[in-house]
PDB file of C-alpha atoms in Angstrom:
ATOM      1  CA  MET W   1     -54.464   7.083 -11.439  1.00 48.00           C
ATOM      2  CA  ALA W   2     -54.164   3.716 -13.106  1.00 51.00           C
ATOM      3  CA  SER W   3     -51.556   5.026 -15.536  1.00 57.00           C
ATOM      4  CA  ASN W   4     -49.518   6.455 -12.634  1.00 59.00           C
ATOM      5  CA  ASP W   5     -49.627   3.093 -10.857  1.00 58.00           C
ATOM      6  CA  VAL W   6     -48.408   1.374 -14.013  1.00 57.00           C
ATOM      7  CA  VAL W   7     -45.539   3.857 -14.375  1.00 56.00           C
ATOM      8  CA  LEU W   8     -44.516   3.443 -10.720  1.00 57.00           C
ATOM      9  CA  HIS W   9     -44.732  -0.327 -10.981  1.00 60.00           C
ATOM     10  CA  SER W  10     -42.576  -0.421 -14.125  1.00 65.00           C
ATOM     11  CA  LYS W  11     -40.073   1.946 -12.512  1.00 65.00           C
ATOM     12  CA  ALA W  12     -39.833  -0.265  -9.427  1.00 67.00           C
ATOM     13  CA  LYS W  13     -39.261  -3.315 -11.613  1.00 69.00           C
ATOM     14  CA  SER W  14     -36.529  -1.520 -13.578  1.00 72.00           C
ATOM     15  CA  ASP W  15     -34.845  -0.446 -10.307  1.00 74.00           C
ATOM     16  CA  ILE W  16     -34.882  -4.031  -9.033  1.00 80.00           C
ATOM     17  CA  ALA W  17     -33.458  -5.291 -12.333  1.00 78.00           C
ATOM     18  CA  PHE W  18     -30.731  -2.633 -12.258  1.00 79.00           C
ATOM     19  CA  LYS W  19     -29.760  -3.495  -8.665  1.00 84.00           C
ATOM     20  CA  THR W  20     -29.701  -7.193  -9.559  1.00 87.00           C
ATOM     21  CA  VAL W  21     -27.306  -6.533 -12.434  1.00 87.00           C
ATOM     22  CA  ILE W  22     -25.094  -4.411 -10.154  1.00 89.00           C
ATOM     23  CA  TYR W  23     -24.963  -7.151  -7.507  1.00 90.00           C
ATOM     24  CA  ILE W  24     -24.085  -9.782 -10.109  1.00 92.00           C
ATOM     25  CA  VAL W  25     -21.312  -7.627 -11.588  1.00 92.00           C
ATOM     26  CA  CYS W  26     -19.909  -6.833  -8.129  1.00 89.00           C
ATOM     27  CA  THR W  27     -19.956 -10.515  -7.178  1.00 91.00           C
ATOM     28  CA  ILE W  28     -18.105 -11.468 -10.361  1.00 93.00           C
ATOM     29  CA  LEU W  29     -15.507  -8.729  -9.805  1.00 91.00           C
ATOM     30  CA  ALA W  30     -15.029  -9.815  -6.178  1.00 87.00           C
ATOM     31  CA  LEU W  31     -14.472 -13.424  -7.241  1.00 88.00           C
ATOM     32  CA  LEU W  32     -12.012 -12.347  -9.938  1.00 89.00           C
ATOM     33  CA  SER W  33     -10.118 -10.290  -7.352  1.00 86.00           C
ATOM     34  CA  LEU W  34      -9.963 -13.174  -4.870  1.00 86.00           C
ATOM     35  CA  PHE W  35      -9.107 -15.822  -7.474  1.00 88.00           C
ATOM     36  CA  PRO W  36      -5.306 -15.173  -7.576  1.00 87.00           C
ATOM     37  CA  PHE W  37      -5.106 -15.300  -3.770  1.00 87.00           C
ATOM     38  CA  ILE W  38      -7.063 -18.561  -3.669  1.00 88.00           C
ATOM     39  CA  ILE W  39      -4.783 -20.103  -6.310  1.00 88.00           C
ATOM     40  CA  MET W  40      -1.713 -18.912  -4.353  1.00 88.00           C
ATOM     41  CA  LEU W  41      -2.937 -20.484  -1.112  1.00 88.00           C
ATOM     42  CA  VAL W  42      -3.977 -23.731  -2.816  1.00 89.00           C
ATOM     43  CA  ASN W  43      -0.657 -24.076  -4.663  1.00 88.00           C
ATOM     44  CA  ALA W  44       1.189 -23.583  -1.371  1.00 88.00           C
ATOM     45  CA  THR W  45      -0.236 -26.974  -0.331  1.00 89.00           C
ATOM     46  CA  ARG W  46       0.698 -28.778  -3.557  1.00 88.00           C
ATOM     47  CA  SER W  47       3.916 -30.324  -4.860  1.00 86.00           C
ATOM     48  CA  THR W  48       6.012 -29.021  -7.748  1.00 83.00           C
ATOM     49  CA  ILE W  49       4.914 -31.865 -10.029  1.00 85.00           C
ATOM     50  CA  GLN W  50       1.235 -31.183  -9.337  1.00 85.00           C
ATOM     51  CA  ILE W  51       1.681 -27.470 -10.045  1.00 83.00           C
ATOM     52  CA  GLN W  52       3.566 -28.178 -13.295  1.00 82.00           C
ATOM     53  CA  ASN W  53       0.916 -30.622 -14.474  1.00 83.00           C
ATOM     54  CA  THR W  54      -2.080 -28.503 -13.391  1.00 79.00           C
ATOM     55  CA  ALA W  55      -1.161 -24.894 -12.704  1.00 70.00           C
ATOM     56  CA  VAL W  56      -4.728 -23.857 -11.853  1.00 78.00           C
ATOM     57  CA  SER W  57      -6.588 -25.932  -9.291  1.00 80.00           C
ATOM     58  CA  LEU W  58      -9.031 -25.186  -6.488  1.00 82.00           C
ATOM     59  CA  ILE W  59      -8.396 -28.483  -4.718  1.00 83.00           C
ATOM     60  CA  PRO W  60      -5.818 -28.216  -1.895  1.00 85.00           C
ATOM     61  CA  GLY W  61      -2.928 -30.681  -1.920  1.00 83.00           C
ATOM     62  CA  LYS W  62      -1.309 -32.692   0.866  1.00 86.00           C
ATOM     63  CA  ASP W  63       2.232 -31.305   0.673  1.00 86.00           C
ATOM     64  CA  LEU W  64       1.920 -28.221   2.891  1.00 85.00           C
ATOM     65  CA  PHE W  65       4.134 -29.575   5.675  1.00 86.00           C
ATOM     66  CA  LYS W  66       6.597 -30.927   3.124  1.00 87.00           C
ATOM     67  CA  ASN W  67       6.844 -27.479   1.539  1.00 84.00           C
ATOM     68  CA  ILE W  68       7.327 -25.928   4.977  1.00 85.00           C
ATOM     69  CA  ASP W  69      10.148 -28.410   5.682  1.00 87.00           C
ATOM     70  CA  ILE W  70      11.852 -27.713   2.346  1.00 83.00           C
ATOM     71  CA  LEU W  71      11.434 -23.975   2.842  1.00 83.00           C
ATOM     72  CA  GLY W  72      13.026 -24.197   6.285  1.00 81.00           C
ATOM     73  CA  LYS W  73      16.143 -25.766   4.767  1.00 80.00           C
ATOM     74  CA  LYS W  74      16.667 -22.954   2.266  1.00 79.00           C
ATOM     75  CA  GLU W  75      19.709 -20.927   3.284  1.00 78.00           C
ATOM     76  CA  THR W  76      18.591 -17.810   1.443  1.00 77.00           C
ATOM     77  CA  PHE W  77      15.087 -17.803   2.908  1.00 82.00           C
ATOM     78  CA  LYS W  78      14.928 -16.542   6.491  1.00 86.00           C
ATOM     79  CA  PRO W  79      11.342 -15.425   7.084  1.00 84.00           C
ATOM     80  CA  LEU W  80      11.970 -13.888  10.519  1.00 87.00           C
ATOM     81  CA  VAL W  81      14.775 -11.707   9.160  1.00 89.00           C
ATOM     82  CA  GLY W  82      12.750 -10.788   6.075  1.00 88.00           C
ATOM     83  CA  MET W  83       9.623 -10.010   8.089  1.00 90.00           C
ATOM     84  CA  LYS W  84      11.610  -7.869  10.533  1.00 91.00           C
ATOM     85  CA  ASN W  85      13.310  -5.869   7.767  1.00 92.00           C
ATOM     86  CA  SER W  86      10.092  -5.447   5.793  1.00 92.00           C
ATOM     87  CA  LEU W  87       8.153  -4.373   8.892  1.00 92.00           C
ATOM     88  CA  ILE W  88      10.813  -1.840   9.967  1.00 93.00           C
ATOM     89  CA  ILE W  89      10.927  -0.295   6.511  1.00 94.00           C
ATOM     90  CA  SER W  90       7.190  -0.419   5.753  1.00 93.00           C
ATOM     91  CA  VAL W  91       6.000   0.907   9.129  1.00 93.00           C
ATOM     92  CA  SER W  92       8.589   3.709   9.096  1.00 94.00           C
ATOM     93  CA  VAL W  93       7.725   4.629   5.515  1.00 94.00           C
ATOM     94  CA  THR W  94       4.002   4.662   6.326  1.00 93.00           C
ATOM     95  CA  VAL W  95       4.392   6.872   9.408  1.00 94.00           C
ATOM     96  CA  LEU W  96       6.679   9.402   7.685  1.00 94.00           C
ATOM     97  CA  ASN W  97       4.616   9.389   4.504  1.00 94.00           C
ATOM     98  CA  ILE W  98       1.308  10.044   6.252  1.00 93.00           C
ATOM     99  CA  TYR W  99       2.455  12.564   8.872  1.00 93.00           C
ATOM    100  CA  PHE W 100       4.555  14.813   6.642  1.00 93.00           C
ATOM    101  CA  SER W 101       2.053  14.618   3.780  1.00 92.00           C
ATOM    102  CA  CYS W 102      -0.711  15.742   6.160  1.00 92.00           C
ATOM    103  CA  LEU W 103       1.535  18.530   7.425  1.00 91.00           C
ATOM    104  CA  THR W 104       2.319  19.705   3.889  1.00 90.00           C
ATOM    105  CA  ALA W 105      -1.313  19.510   2.782  1.00 90.00           C
ATOM    106  CA  TYR W 106      -2.382  21.503   5.845  1.00 89.00           C
ATOM    107  CA  ALA W 107       0.221  24.179   5.110  1.00 88.00           C
ATOM    108  CA  ILE W 108      -1.053  24.514   1.529  1.00 87.00           C
ATOM    109  CA  HIS W 109      -4.686  24.592   2.610  1.00 85.00           C
ATOM    110  CA  ALA W 110      -4.533  26.758   5.730  1.00 84.00           C
ATOM    111  CA  TYR W 111      -1.924  29.400   4.915  1.00 83.00           C
ATOM    112  CA  ASP W 112      -1.689  32.076   2.240  1.00 83.00           C
ATOM    113  CA  TRP W 113       1.815  32.677   0.919  1.00 80.00           C
ATOM    114  CA  LYS W 114       3.300  33.932  -2.335  1.00 83.00           C
ATOM    115  CA  LEU W 115       4.460  30.690  -3.898  1.00 82.00           C
ATOM    116  CA  LYS W 116       1.518  28.612  -2.722  1.00 82.00           C
ATOM    117  CA  LYS W 117       0.043  27.945  -6.178  1.00 84.00           C
ATOM    118  CA  ALA W 118       3.472  27.420  -7.738  1.00 86.00           C
ATOM    119  CA  PHE W 119       4.411  24.942  -5.014  1.00 85.00           C
ATOM    120  CA  PHE W 120       1.206  22.978  -5.460  1.00 84.00           C
ATOM    121  CA  SER W 121       1.702  22.978  -9.237  1.00 85.00           C
ATOM    122  CA  LEU W 122       5.216  21.631  -8.686  1.00 86.00           C
ATOM    123  CA  ILE W 123       3.781  18.787  -6.590  1.00 85.00           C
ATOM    124  CA  ILE W 124       1.310  17.917  -9.349  1.00 84.00           C
ATOM    125  CA  GLY W 125       4.139  18.032 -11.892  1.00 84.00           C
ATOM    126  CA  ILE W 126       6.272  15.652  -9.830  1.00 82.00           C
ATOM    127  CA  MET W 127       3.302  13.262  -9.675  1.00 81.00           C
ATOM    128  CA  CYS W 128       3.556  12.905 -13.450  1.00 81.00           C
ATOM    129  CA  LEU W 129       7.183  11.712 -13.319  1.00 78.00           C
ATOM    130  CA  PRO W 130       7.695   7.932 -13.099  1.00 77.00           C
ATOM    131  CA  GLY W 131       9.874   6.852 -10.197  1.00 73.00           C
ATOM    132  CA  THR W 132      12.262   4.928 -12.456  1.00 75.00           C
ATOM    133  CA  VAL W 133      13.428   8.202 -14.034  1.00 76.00           C
ATOM    134  CA  THR W 134      15.254   9.218 -10.857  1.00 79.00           C
ATOM    135  CA  MET W 135      16.418   5.705  -9.904  1.00 81.00           C
ATOM    136  CA  ILE W 136      19.900   5.911 -11.454  1.00 82.00           C
ATOM    137  CA  GLY W 137      20.694   9.256  -9.863  1.00 83.00           C
ATOM    138  CA  PHE W 138      19.359   8.078  -6.509  1.00 84.00           C
ATOM    139  CA  TYR W 139      21.489   4.934  -6.607  1.00 85.00           C
ATOM    140  CA  ARG W 140      24.621   6.882  -7.558  1.00 87.00           C
ATOM    141  CA  ALA W 141      24.043   9.263  -4.648  1.00 86.00           C
ATOM    142  CA  CYS W 142      23.621   6.348  -2.227  1.00 86.00           C
ATOM    143  CA  TYR W 143      26.719   4.643  -3.618  1.00 85.00           C
ATOM    144  CA  GLN W 144      28.899   7.744  -3.331  1.00 87.00           C
ATOM    145  CA  LEU W 145      27.717   8.305   0.245  1.00 84.00           C
ATOM    146  CA  HIS W 146      28.377   4.619   1.101  1.00 84.00           C
ATOM    147  CA  LEU W 147      24.747   4.106   2.094  1.00 83.00           C
ATOM    148  CA  THR W 148      23.801   1.287  -0.271  1.00 85.00           C
ATOM    149  CA  ASP W 149      23.191  -1.157   2.595  1.00 86.00           C
ATOM    150  CA  ASN W 150      21.355   1.283   4.829  1.00 87.00           C
ATOM    151  CA  LYS W 151      17.608   0.975   5.469  1.00 89.00           C
ATOM    152  CA  LEU W 152      17.360   4.758   5.878  1.00 89.00           C
ATOM    153  CA  MET W 153      17.720   5.130   2.110  1.00 89.00           C
ATOM    154  CA  LEU W 154      14.365   3.401   1.735  1.00 89.00           C
ATOM    155  CA  ILE W 155      12.736   5.180   4.677  1.00 90.00           C
ATOM    156  CA  LEU W 156      13.699   8.866   4.447  1.00 89.00           C
ATOM    157  CA  PRO W 157      12.492   9.469   0.834  1.00 88.00           C
ATOM    158  CA  ALA W 158       8.965   8.641   2.081  1.00 88.00           C
ATOM    159  CA  ILE W 159       8.816  12.141   3.580  1.00 89.00           C
ATOM    160  CA  ALA W 160       8.262  13.484   0.044  1.00 84.00           C
ATOM    161  CA  ALA W 161       5.077  11.820  -1.260  1.00 87.00           C
ATOM    162  CA  PRO W 162       3.367  14.071  -3.859  1.00 88.00           C
ATOM    163  CA  MET W 163       0.414  11.748  -4.463  1.00 89.00           C
ATOM    164  CA  THR W 164      -0.404  11.560  -0.762  1.00 90.00           C
ATOM    165  CA  VAL W 165      -0.066  15.341  -0.380  1.00 90.00           C
ATOM    166  CA  PHE W 166      -2.485  15.893  -3.251  1.00 89.00           C
ATOM    167  CA  PHE W 167      -5.015  13.459  -1.778  1.00 88.00           C
ATOM    168  CA  MET W 168      -4.758  15.007   1.694  1.00 89.00           C
ATOM    169  CA  LYS W 169      -5.229  18.521   0.351  1.00 89.00           C
ATOM    170  CA  GLN W 170      -8.362  17.491  -1.513  1.00 86.00           C
ATOM    171  CA  TYR W 171      -9.647  15.860   1.643  1.00 87.00           C
ATOM    172  CA  LEU W 172      -9.003  18.952   3.772  1.00 86.00           C
ATOM    173  CA  GLU W 173     -10.880  21.159   1.313  1.00 83.00           C
ATOM    174  CA  GLY W 174     -14.008  19.117   1.900  1.00 79.00           C
ATOM    175  CA  THR W 175     -13.778  18.496   5.647  1.00 80.00           C
ATOM    176  CA  LEU W 176     -11.717  21.102   7.496  1.00 78.00           C
ATOM    177  CA  SER W 177     -13.413  24.331   8.500  1.00 79.00           C
ATOM    178  CA  MET W 178     -10.973  27.168   9.118  1.00 80.00           C
ATOM    179  CA  ASP W 179     -13.295  28.446  11.863  1.00 82.00           C
ATOM    180  CA  ILE W 180     -12.126  25.553  14.041  1.00 84.00           C
ATOM    181  CA  VAL W 181      -8.496  26.450  13.400  1.00 82.00           C
ATOM    182  CA  GLU W 182      -9.124  30.128  14.153  1.00 84.00           C
ATOM    183  CA  SER W 183     -10.881  29.201  17.399  1.00 85.00           C
ATOM    184  CA  ALA W 184      -7.877  27.138  18.466  1.00 82.00           C
ATOM    185  CA  ARG W 185      -5.552  30.030  17.669  1.00 83.00           C
ATOM    186  CA  ILE W 186      -7.693  32.447  19.692  1.00 84.00           C
ATOM    187  CA  ASP W 187      -7.562  30.023  22.631  1.00 82.00           C
ATOM    188  CA  GLY W 188      -3.762  30.235  22.484  1.00 82.00           C
ATOM    189  CA  ALA W 189      -2.939  26.883  20.897  1.00 80.00           C
ATOM    190  CA  SER W 190       0.318  26.768  18.951  1.00 83.00           C
ATOM    191  CA  GLU W 191       0.291  25.808  15.275  1.00 83.00           C
ATOM    192  CA  PHE W 192       1.708  22.345  15.940  1.00 85.00           C
ATOM    193  CA  ARG W 193      -0.739  21.821  18.803  1.00 87.00           C
ATOM    194  CA  THR W 194      -3.599  22.823  16.514  1.00 86.00           C
ATOM    195  CA  PHE W 195      -2.379  20.488  13.792  1.00 86.00           C
ATOM    196  CA  ASN W 196      -1.739  17.489  16.048  1.00 86.00           C
ATOM    197  CA  SER W 197      -4.807  17.844  18.271  1.00 86.00           C
ATOM    198  CA  ILE W 198      -7.470  19.138  15.879  1.00 87.00           C
ATOM    199  CA  VAL W 199      -6.494  18.616  12.239  1.00 87.00           C
ATOM    200  CA  LEU W 200      -5.062  15.093  12.431  1.00 88.00           C
ATOM    201  CA  PRO W 201      -8.147  13.567  14.148  1.00 87.00           C
ATOM    202  CA  ILE W 202     -10.326  15.049  11.405  1.00 86.00           C
ATOM    203  CA  MET W 203      -8.082  13.417   8.782  1.00 87.00           C
ATOM    204  CA  LYS W 204      -8.225   9.894  10.247  1.00 85.00           C
ATOM    205  CA  PRO W 205     -10.232   8.334   7.374  1.00 83.00           C
ATOM    206  CA  ALA W 206      -7.883   9.799   4.755  1.00 85.00           C
ATOM    207  CA  MET W 207      -4.836   8.821   6.807  1.00 88.00           C
ATOM    208  CA  ALA W 208      -6.041   5.225   7.123  1.00 84.00           C
ATOM    209  CA  THR W 209      -6.750   5.043   3.395  1.00 84.00           C
ATOM    210  CA  GLN W 210      -3.338   6.333   2.392  1.00 88.00           C
ATOM    211  CA  ALA W 211      -1.655   4.261   5.111  1.00 88.00           C
ATOM    212  CA  ILE W 212      -2.870   1.106   3.371  1.00 86.00           C
ATOM    213  CA  PHE W 213      -1.492   2.260   0.025  1.00 87.00           C
ATOM    214  CA  ALA W 214       1.823   3.386   1.548  1.00 91.00           C
ATOM    215  CA  PHE W 215       2.303   0.187   3.545  1.00 90.00           C
ATOM    216  CA  VAL W 216       1.414  -2.103   0.637  1.00 88.00           C
ATOM    217  CA  GLY W 217       3.622  -0.143  -1.773  1.00 89.00           C
ATOM    218  CA  SER W 218       6.588  -0.267   0.586  1.00 91.00           C
ATOM    219  CA  TRP W 219       6.065  -3.916   1.523  1.00 91.00           C
ATOM    220  CA  ASN W 220       5.871  -5.006  -2.119  1.00 89.00           C
ATOM    221  CA  ASN W 221       8.813  -2.827  -3.186  1.00 89.00           C
ATOM    222  CA  TYR W 222      11.263  -5.181  -4.880  1.00 88.00           C
ATOM    223  CA  PHE W 223      13.363  -3.222  -7.355  1.00 86.00           C
ATOM    224  CA  LEU W 224      14.849  -0.551  -5.078  1.00 88.00           C
ATOM    225  CA  PRO W 225      15.826  -2.887  -2.191  1.00 88.00           C
ATOM    226  CA  MET W 226      17.283  -5.296  -4.753  1.00 88.00           C
ATOM    227  CA  ILE W 227      19.718  -2.713  -6.129  1.00 87.00           C
ATOM    228  CA  LEU W 228      20.518  -1.121  -2.749  1.00 88.00           C
ATOM    229  CA  PHE W 229      20.975  -4.157  -0.500  1.00 88.00           C
ATOM    230  CA  ASN W 230      23.927  -6.489  -0.946  1.00 86.00           C
ATOM    231  CA  LYS W 231      23.961  -8.168   2.466  1.00 86.00           C
ATOM    232  CA  PRO W 232      21.434 -10.967   3.139  1.00 85.00           C
ATOM    233  CA  LYS W 233      20.826  -9.611   6.649  1.00 88.00           C
ATOM    234  CA  ASN W 234      19.070  -6.597   5.052  1.00 88.00           C
ATOM    235  CA  TYR W 235      16.926  -8.552   2.567  1.00 90.00           C
ATOM    236  CA  THR W 236      13.193  -7.908   2.626  1.00 90.00           C
ATOM    237  CA  MET W 237      10.535 -10.560   2.034  1.00 90.00           C
ATOM    238  CA  PRO W 238      10.109  -9.909  -1.733  1.00 90.00           C
ATOM    239  CA  ILE W 239      13.867 -10.356  -2.270  1.00 89.00           C
ATOM    240  CA  MET W 240      13.916 -13.583  -0.252  1.00 88.00           C
ATOM    241  CA  VAL W 241      10.993 -14.994  -2.210  1.00 86.00           C
ATOM    242  CA  ALA W 242      12.771 -14.083  -5.456  1.00 84.00           C
ATOM    243  CA  CYS W 243      15.850 -15.978  -4.235  1.00 83.00           C
ATOM    244  CA  LEU W 244      13.755 -19.152  -4.048  1.00 82.00           C
ATOM    245  CA  ASN W 245      13.569 -19.131  -7.838  1.00 77.00           C
ATOM    246  CA  GLU W 246      17.366 -19.078  -8.305  1.00 68.00           C
ATOM    247  CA  ASP W 247      17.976 -22.798  -7.838  1.00 66.00           C
ATOM    248  CA  ILE W 248      19.408 -23.939 -11.196  1.00 60.00           C
ATOM    249  CA  TYR W 249      18.852 -27.635 -10.477  1.00 66.00           C
ATOM    250  CA  LYS W 250      15.259 -27.764  -9.260  1.00 72.00           C
ATOM    251  CA  THR W 251      12.678 -25.086  -8.616  1.00 76.00           C
ATOM    252  CA  GLU W 252      10.256 -25.883  -5.814  1.00 81.00           C
ATOM    253  CA  PHE W 253       7.120 -24.085  -6.950  1.00 84.00           C
ATOM    254  CA  GLY W 254       5.194 -25.150  -3.857  1.00 85.00           C
ATOM    255  CA  CYS W 255       7.811 -23.414  -1.680  1.00 86.00           C
ATOM    256  CA  ILE W 256       7.617 -20.285  -3.827  1.00 87.00           C
ATOM    257  CA  TYR W 257       3.839 -20.122  -3.434  1.00 88.00           C
ATOM    258  CA  LEU W 258       4.228 -20.731   0.304  1.00 87.00           C
ATOM    259  CA  GLY W 259       6.742 -17.884   0.519  1.00 87.00           C
ATOM    260  CA  LEU W 260       4.369 -15.621  -1.417  1.00 87.00           C
ATOM    261  CA  SER W 261       1.562 -16.554   0.982  1.00 87.00           C
ATOM    262  CA  MET W 262       3.752 -15.616   3.945  1.00 87.00           C
ATOM    263  CA  THR W 263       4.601 -12.322   2.245  1.00 87.00           C
ATOM    264  CA  ALA W 264       0.940 -11.513   1.571  1.00 86.00           C
ATOM    265  CA  LEU W 265      -0.263 -12.352   5.094  1.00 85.00           C
ATOM    266  CA  PRO W 266       0.746  -9.015   6.749  1.00 84.00           C
ATOM    267  CA  LEU W 267      -0.862  -7.108   3.875  1.00 83.00           C
ATOM    268  CA  ILE W 268      -4.138  -8.937   4.411  1.00 83.00           C
ATOM    269  CA  ILE W 269      -4.016  -8.167   8.141  1.00 83.00           C
ATOM    270  CA  VAL W 270      -3.351  -4.451   7.543  1.00 79.00           C
ATOM    271  CA  TYR W 271      -6.157  -4.300   4.990  1.00 78.00           C
ATOM    272  CA  LEU W 272      -8.654  -5.962   7.345  1.00 79.00           C
ATOM    273  CA  LEU W 273      -7.739  -3.530  10.126  1.00 77.00           C
ATOM    274  CA  LEU W 274      -8.075  -0.385   8.005  1.00 72.00           C
ATOM    275  CA  SER W 275     -10.454  -1.351   5.182  1.00 70.00           C
ATOM    276  CA  LYS W 276     -13.507   0.279   6.780  1.00 71.00           C
ATOM    277  CA  TYR W 277     -11.893   3.680   6.210  1.00 68.00           C
ATOM    278  CA  ILE W 278     -11.223   3.211   2.480  1.00 63.00           C
ATOM    279  CA  VAL W 279     -14.673   4.054   1.117  1.00 59.00           C
ATOM    280  CA  SER W 280     -15.288   6.975   3.480  1.00 58.00           C
ATOM    281  CA  GLY W 281     -11.779   8.317   2.987  1.00 52.00           C
ATOM    282  CA  ILE W 282     -11.875   8.220  -0.808  1.00 52.00           C
ATOM    283  CA  ALA W 283     -15.433   9.577  -0.963  1.00 51.00           C
ATOM    284  CA  LEU W 284     -14.741  12.520   1.340  1.00 51.00           C
ATOM    285  CA  GLY W 285     -11.343  13.167  -0.221  1.00 45.00           C
ATOM    286  CA  SER W 286     -12.926  13.660  -3.614  1.00 45.00           C
ATOM    287  CA  VAL W 287     -15.391  16.297  -2.356  1.00 45.00           C
ATOM    288  CA  LYS W 288     -14.409  19.946  -2.346  1.00 43.00           C
ATOM    289  CA  GLY W 289     -15.864  22.381   0.107  1.00 41.00           C
TER     290      GLY W 289
END
């Protein structure tokens, strides 16, 4: 009995030590993740000279309102226009990405058809292709169709999202019982009614998880809008922030950090609203039934 007590006691101590190490590592990783955001916010309150002399500082400056005033006088930086364009594109991309990816994943999971495996293999194959490979052809097509300054060219391609389809299919395999679908069909529900009323509510955690990724990816997209948009009225926030660095006489680093903070604010809000679904969505999506 004494030996068993010693073994249990040593095991409890080792468990406590292991948990302590895990907590310390997680705390360090959290601080490392937050550090760039803290530096960005602090530098938004400092002057250009202060930033040049000490790039990394945790002490806020006193030039926030000065930076706001300078930023307001920049002709190329119109935050309301940039926010509106970025929101239109990002929200539309997120909605199309999530809905049609769920629809495609449901079709692969729920139906049996001849080319089902080949189609899913094609989706996995497309996932392996970097997006820059098709960029030249996509731009040429937009140019020949005279659609280079059209927001639809950034929105409509979101319908085809192989990575999201793959994630949604994996999620459905672990959560959706076909008995529920068959019951709905017996009750006379149409396929779209079954999908919209039964399948989509089950997929809410996965949808929220992928919505964050889709929104952030679209909001931070810089390269494609830069080559497609020529008119300032269509510029998104990343392009406008990049324009702040084009002054050949003097670069206001405080204004650039302030513009970056304004750009990151909507992303932080979206993350806070949907973050509770990330862990559950990823965990359930990785489980196969």
